């Protein structure tokens, strides 16, 4: 398992034993991470699974597809370090990753 820490806006942390191959969002939902709503179930259609990550992890992130970029634009999320967790598969090299969550997802 890959250990990933999700940090809520208020600083509370949830450590997840994530399964490689599944998306960050599916792992977070399975672990009941507060702050990952995932209203569309991972279809890149709602933007309620946004995450923020430090630059050191950017090399592990696949390039976003146009649909993800459009959804992030809708939420006024710009720049590096923000993704939809439903679009990022977990890989072994993510062990120790820390992800921050926005104040709200709705």
mmCIF file of C-alpha atoms in Angstrom:
data_model
loop_
_atom_site.group_PDB
_atom_site.id
_atom_site.type_symbol
_atom_site.label_atom_id
_atom_site.label_comp_id
_atom_site.label_asym_id
_atom_site.label_seq_id
_atom_site.Cartn_x
_atom_site.Cartn_y
_atom_site.Cartn_z
ATOM 1 C CA UNK A 1 0.000 0.000 0.000
ATOM 2 C CA UNK A 2 1.001 3.593 -0.628
ATOM 3 C CA UNK A 3 0.677 5.978 2.320
ATOM 4 C CA UNK A 4 -0.912 9.305 1.341
ATOM 5 C CA UNK A 5 -1.944 12.023 3.787
ATOM 6 C CA UNK A 6 -4.962 14.214 3.038
ATOM 7 C CA UNK A 7 -4.972 17.487 4.985
ATOM 8 C CA UNK A 8 -8.261 19.323 5.416
ATOM 9 C CA UNK A 9 -8.391 23.115 5.291
ATOM 10 C CA UNK A 10 -8.486 23.252 9.121
ATOM 11 C CA UNK A 11 -5.334 21.113 9.396
ATOM 12 C CA UNK A 12 -6.906 17.775 10.306
ATOM 13 C CA UNK A 13 -5.107 14.906 8.629
ATOM 14 C CA UNK A 14 -6.278 11.544 7.333
ATOM 15 C CA UNK A 15 -3.639 8.951 6.465
ATOM 16 C CA UNK A 16 -4.784 6.616 3.687
ATOM 17 C CA UNK A 17 -3.315 3.260 2.693
ATOM 18 C CA UNK A 18 -3.909 3.759 -1.024
ATOM 19 C CA UNK A 19 -4.083 1.017 -3.645
ATOM 20 C CA UNK A 20 -1.922 1.663 -6.704
ATOM 21 C CA UNK A 21 -3.894 1.801 -9.924
ATOM 22 C CA UNK A 22 -6.966 3.343 -8.340
ATOM 23 C CA UNK A 23 -7.421 7.106 -8.483
ATOM 24 C CA UNK A 24 -6.562 9.304 -5.537
ATOM 25 C CA UNK A 25 -10.284 10.075 -5.289
ATOM 26 C CA UNK A 26 -11.396 6.425 -5.153
ATOM 27 C CA UNK A 27 -8.835 5.747 -2.434
ATOM 28 C CA UNK A 28 -9.956 8.821 -0.493
ATOM 29 C CA UNK A 29 -13.639 7.910 -0.749
ATOM 30 C CA UNK A 30 -12.928 4.327 0.348
ATOM 31 C CA UNK A 31 -11.128 5.726 3.400
ATOM 32 C CA UNK A 32 -13.926 8.243 4.158
ATOM 33 C CA UNK A 33 -11.633 11.258 3.806
ATOM 34 C CA UNK A 34 -13.622 14.336 4.830
ATOM 35 C CA UNK A 35 -13.478 17.008 2.170
ATOM 36 C CA UNK A 36 -13.487 14.727 -0.867
ATOM 37 C CA UNK A 37 -17.125 14.819 -1.969
ATOM 38 C CA UNK A 38 -16.713 13.201 -5.398
ATOM 39 C CA UNK A 39 -20.311 13.938 -6.346
ATOM 40 C CA UNK A 40 -19.919 12.696 -9.940
ATOM 41 C CA UNK A 41 -18.192 9.477 -8.907
ATOM 42 C CA UNK A 42 -14.956 10.210 -10.732
ATOM 43 C CA UNK A 43 -16.275 11.324 -14.121
ATOM 44 C CA UNK A 44 -14.483 14.691 -14.162
ATOM 45 C CA UNK A 45 -17.865 16.428 -14.177
ATOM 46 C CA UNK A 46 -18.194 18.175 -10.813
ATOM 47 C CA UNK A 47 -14.864 19.337 -9.428
ATOM 48 C CA UNK A 48 -15.689 18.260 -5.870
ATOM 49 C CA UNK A 49 -12.498 16.245 -5.433
ATOM 50 C CA UNK A 50 -9.929 19.032 -5.862
ATOM 51 C CA UNK A 51 -6.518 18.589 -4.266
ATOM 52 C CA UNK A 52 -3.408 20.716 -3.904
ATOM 53 C CA UNK A 53 0.097 19.280 -3.932
ATOM 54 C CA UNK A 54 3.624 20.604 -3.553
ATOM 55 C CA UNK A 55 5.880 20.986 -6.604
ATOM 56 C CA UNK A 56 8.052 18.044 -5.520
ATOM 57 C CA UNK A 57 5.193 15.687 -6.488
ATOM 58 C CA UNK A 58 4.401 17.237 -9.873
ATOM 59 C CA UNK A 59 6.561 14.763 -11.790
ATOM 60 C CA UNK A 60 4.249 11.947 -10.663
ATOM 61 C CA UNK A 61 1.130 13.643 -11.975
ATOM 62 C CA UNK A 62 -0.057 12.757 -15.467
ATOM 63 C CA UNK A 63 -0.806 15.676 -17.768
ATOM 64 C CA UNK A 64 -4.380 16.894 -17.275
ATOM 65 C CA UNK A 65 -6.868 16.264 -20.049
ATOM 66 C CA UNK A 66 -8.853 19.156 -21.499
ATOM 67 C CA UNK A 67 -11.979 18.170 -19.539
ATOM 68 C CA UNK A 68 -10.074 18.415 -16.265
ATOM 69 C CA UNK A 69 -8.541 21.759 -17.195
ATOM 70 C CA UNK A 70 -12.001 23.095 -18.051
ATOM 71 C CA UNK A 71 -13.395 21.909 -14.719
ATOM 72 C CA UNK A 72 -10.530 23.529 -12.807
ATOM 73 C CA UNK A 73 -11.131 26.744 -14.770
ATOM 74 C CA UNK A 74 -14.787 26.614 -13.753
ATOM 75 C CA UNK A 75 -13.700 26.536 -10.103
ATOM 76 C CA UNK A 76 -11.200 29.374 -10.726
ATOM 77 C CA UNK A 77 -8.312 27.061 -9.884
ATOM 78 C CA UNK A 78 -5.204 28.082 -11.763
ATOM 79 C CA UNK A 79 -1.566 27.149 -11.890
ATOM 80 C CA UNK A 80 0.522 24.199 -10.943
ATOM 81 C CA UNK A 81 -0.233 22.168 -7.874
ATOM 82 C CA UNK A 82 -3.982 21.699 -8.278
ATOM 83 C CA UNK A 83 -5.728 18.685 -9.765
ATOM 84 C CA UNK A 84 -8.936 16.721 -9.628
ATOM 85 C CA UNK A 85 -8.123 13.647 -7.580
ATOM 86 C CA UNK A 86 -10.401 11.528 -9.777
ATOM 87 C CA UNK A 87 -7.980 12.036 -12.664
ATOM 88 C CA UNK A 88 -4.788 10.976 -10.902
ATOM 89 C CA UNK A 89 -3.986 7.282 -10.500
ATOM 90 C CA UNK A 90 -1.962 6.239 -7.476
ATOM 91 C CA UNK A 91 1.544 4.934 -8.218
ATOM 92 C CA UNK A 92 4.024 3.397 -5.783
ATOM 93 C CA UNK A 93 6.288 6.464 -5.971
ATOM 94 C CA UNK A 94 3.541 8.532 -4.286
ATOM 95 C CA UNK A 95 4.331 6.910 -0.935
ATOM 96 C CA UNK A 96 4.547 9.732 1.615
ATOM 97 C CA UNK A 97 2.643 12.259 -0.508
ATOM 98 C CA UNK A 98 0.773 15.007 1.315
ATOM 99 C CA UNK A 99 -2.292 16.522 -0.339
ATOM 100 C CA UNK A 100 -4.147 19.581 0.870
ATOM 101 C CA UNK A 101 -7.858 20.134 0.375
ATOM 102 C CA UNK A 102 -9.739 23.375 -0.321
ATOM 103 C CA UNK A 103 -11.894 25.059 2.295
ATOM 104 C CA UNK A 104 -14.951 23.635 0.567
ATOM 105 C CA UNK A 105 -15.676 21.503 -2.465
ATOM 106 C CA UNK A 106 -19.216 22.640 -3.197
#
